[in-house]
């Protein structure tokens, strides 16, 4: 573990902003701020839900907000798998899972848990267990990038 590179204040600030955005969307529009549902609505995959202009604005705002933060605070070091095939396959599996589970970590983990939704509690527990198992398996197999 690289504790020297840990940034707890940045993580706390990001978490508070995500929670605030979720609360504003729920209280202001009565809608859940789940990113997979917003992407589905913005791209036309899902016909109902959040109004299209709001879903599109939020989806466009994600990379624009990251770009603005990078301008102000400096660039962020990112690491991706060395293979584009692995990256695309992982994205497709995640996309399939979010449609199958009726939501993603932001919808279930942030918004659903705060509403004590039993479905979101079960979904978030399964996300976490799958993540722990994946990391453990990768460490056992010596896989890293």
PDB file of N, CA, C and O in Angstrom, residues 26 108-122:
ATOM      1  N   UNK A  26     -32.141  14.283  -6.113  1.00  0.00           N
ATOM      2  CA  UNK A  26     -33.287  13.615  -5.501  1.00  0.00           C
ATOM      3  C   UNK A  26     -34.290  14.620  -4.950  1.00  0.00           C
ATOM      4  O   UNK A  26     -35.493  14.512  -5.190  1.00  0.00           O
ATOM      5  N   UNK A 108     -27.033   2.790  -6.764  1.00  0.00           N
ATOM      6  CA  UNK A 108     -27.298   1.926  -5.618  1.00  0.00           C
ATOM      7  C   UNK A 108     -26.480   2.335  -4.398  1.00  0.00           C
ATOM      8  O   UNK A 108     -27.009   2.464  -3.299  1.00  0.00           O
ATOM      9  N   UNK A 109     -25.173   2.525  -4.603  1.00  0.00           N
ATOM     10  CA  UNK A 109     -24.271   2.761  -3.479  1.00  0.00           C
ATOM     11  C   UNK A 109     -24.413   4.114  -2.821  1.00  0.00           C
ATOM     12  O   UNK A 109     -24.317   4.236  -1.601  1.00  0.00           O
ATOM     13  N   UNK A 110     -24.644   5.146  -3.599  1.00  0.00           N
ATOM     14  CA  UNK A 110     -24.765   6.489  -3.034  1.00  0.00           C
ATOM     15  C   UNK A 110     -26.228   6.809  -2.736  1.00  0.00           C
ATOM     16  O   UNK A 110     -26.600   7.086  -1.599  1.00  0.00           O
ATOM     17  N   UNK A 111     -27.044   6.739  -3.756  1.00  0.00           N
ATOM     18  CA  UNK A 111     -28.444   7.158  -3.596  1.00  0.00           C
ATOM     19  C   UNK A 111     -29.307   6.095  -2.921  1.00  0.00           C
ATOM     20  O   UNK A 111     -30.123   6.415  -2.065  1.00  0.00           O
ATOM     21  N   UNK A 112     -29.137   4.834  -3.307  1.00  0.00           N
ATOM     22  CA  UNK A 112     -29.967   3.776  -2.736  1.00  0.00           C
ATOM     23  C   UNK A 112     -29.679   3.504  -1.270  1.00  0.00           C
ATOM     24  O   UNK A 112     -30.598   3.319  -0.481  1.00  0.00           O
ATOM     25  N   UNK A 113     -28.400   3.474  -0.908  1.00  0.00           N
ATOM     26  CA  UNK A 113     -28.055   3.233   0.496  1.00  0.00           C
ATOM     27  C   UNK A 113     -28.561   4.355   1.393  1.00  0.00           C
ATOM     28  O   UNK A 113     -29.014   4.110   2.508  1.00  0.00           O
ATOM     29  N   UNK A 114     -28.494   5.590   0.904  1.00  0.00           N
ATOM     30  CA  UNK A 114     -28.958   6.710   1.728  1.00  0.00           C
ATOM     31  C   UNK A 114     -30.471   6.656   1.957  1.00  0.00           C
ATOM     32  O   UNK A 114     -30.963   7.210   2.924  1.00  0.00           O
ATOM     33  N   UNK A 115     -31.194   5.953   1.076  1.00  0.00           N
ATOM     34  CA  UNK A 115     -32.642   5.786   1.248  1.00  0.00           C
ATOM     35  C   UNK A 115     -32.982   4.460   1.928  1.00  0.00           C
ATOM     36  O   UNK A 115     -34.135   4.099   2.069  1.00  0.00           O
ATOM     37  N   UNK A 116     -31.942   3.704   2.322  1.00  0.00           N
ATOM     38  CA  UNK A 116     -32.087   2.395   2.960  1.00  0.00           C
ATOM     39  C   UNK A 116     -32.886   1.412   2.099  1.00  0.00           C
ATOM     40  O   UNK A 116     -33.663   0.607   2.602  1.00  0.00           O
ATOM     41  N   UNK A 117     -32.676   1.475   0.785  1.00  0.00           N
ATOM     42  CA  UNK A 117     -33.346   0.573  -0.145  1.00  0.00           C
ATOM     43  C   UNK A 117     -32.773  -0.837  -0.007  1.00  0.00           C
ATOM     44  O   UNK A 117     -31.575  -1.034  -0.188  1.00  0.00           O
ATOM     45  N   UNK A 118     -33.610  -1.841   0.301  1.00  0.00           N
ATOM     46  CA  UNK A 118     -33.102  -3.212   0.432  1.00  0.00           C
ATOM     47  C   UNK A 118     -32.424  -3.710  -0.852  1.00  0.00           C
ATOM     48  O   UNK A 118     -31.402  -4.386  -0.801  1.00  0.00           O
ATOM     49  N   UNK A 119     -32.989  -3.361  -2.007  1.00  0.00           N
ATOM     50  CA  UNK A 119     -32.391  -3.777  -3.287  1.00  0.00           C
ATOM     51  C   UNK A 119     -31.009  -3.155  -3.458  1.00  0.00           C
ATOM     52  O   UNK A 119     -30.070  -3.809  -3.901  1.00  0.00           O
ATOM     53  N   UNK A 120     -30.860  -1.896  -3.069  1.00  0.00           N
ATOM     54  CA  UNK A 120     -29.571  -1.226  -3.180  1.00  0.00           C
ATOM     55  C   UNK A 120     -28.559  -1.754  -2.175  1.00  0.00           C
ATOM     56  O   UNK A 120     -27.364  -1.837  -2.474  1.00  0.00           O
ATOM     57  N   UNK A 121     -29.023  -2.122  -0.994  1.00  0.00           N
ATOM     58  CA  UNK A 121     -28.121  -2.719   0.003  1.00  0.00           C
ATOM     59  C   UNK A 121     -27.567  -4.033  -0.547  1.00  0.00           C
ATOM     60  O   UNK A 121     -26.359  -4.287  -0.487  1.00  0.00           O
ATOM     61  N   UNK A 122     -28.432  -4.865  -1.125  1.00  0.00           N
ATOM     62  CA  UNK A 122     -27.991  -6.140  -1.700  1.00  0.00           C
ATOM     63  C   UNK A 122     -27.060  -5.907  -2.889  1.00  0.00           C
ATOM     64  O   UNK A 122     -26.028  -6.580  -3.025  1.00  0.00           O
TER      65      UNK A 122
END
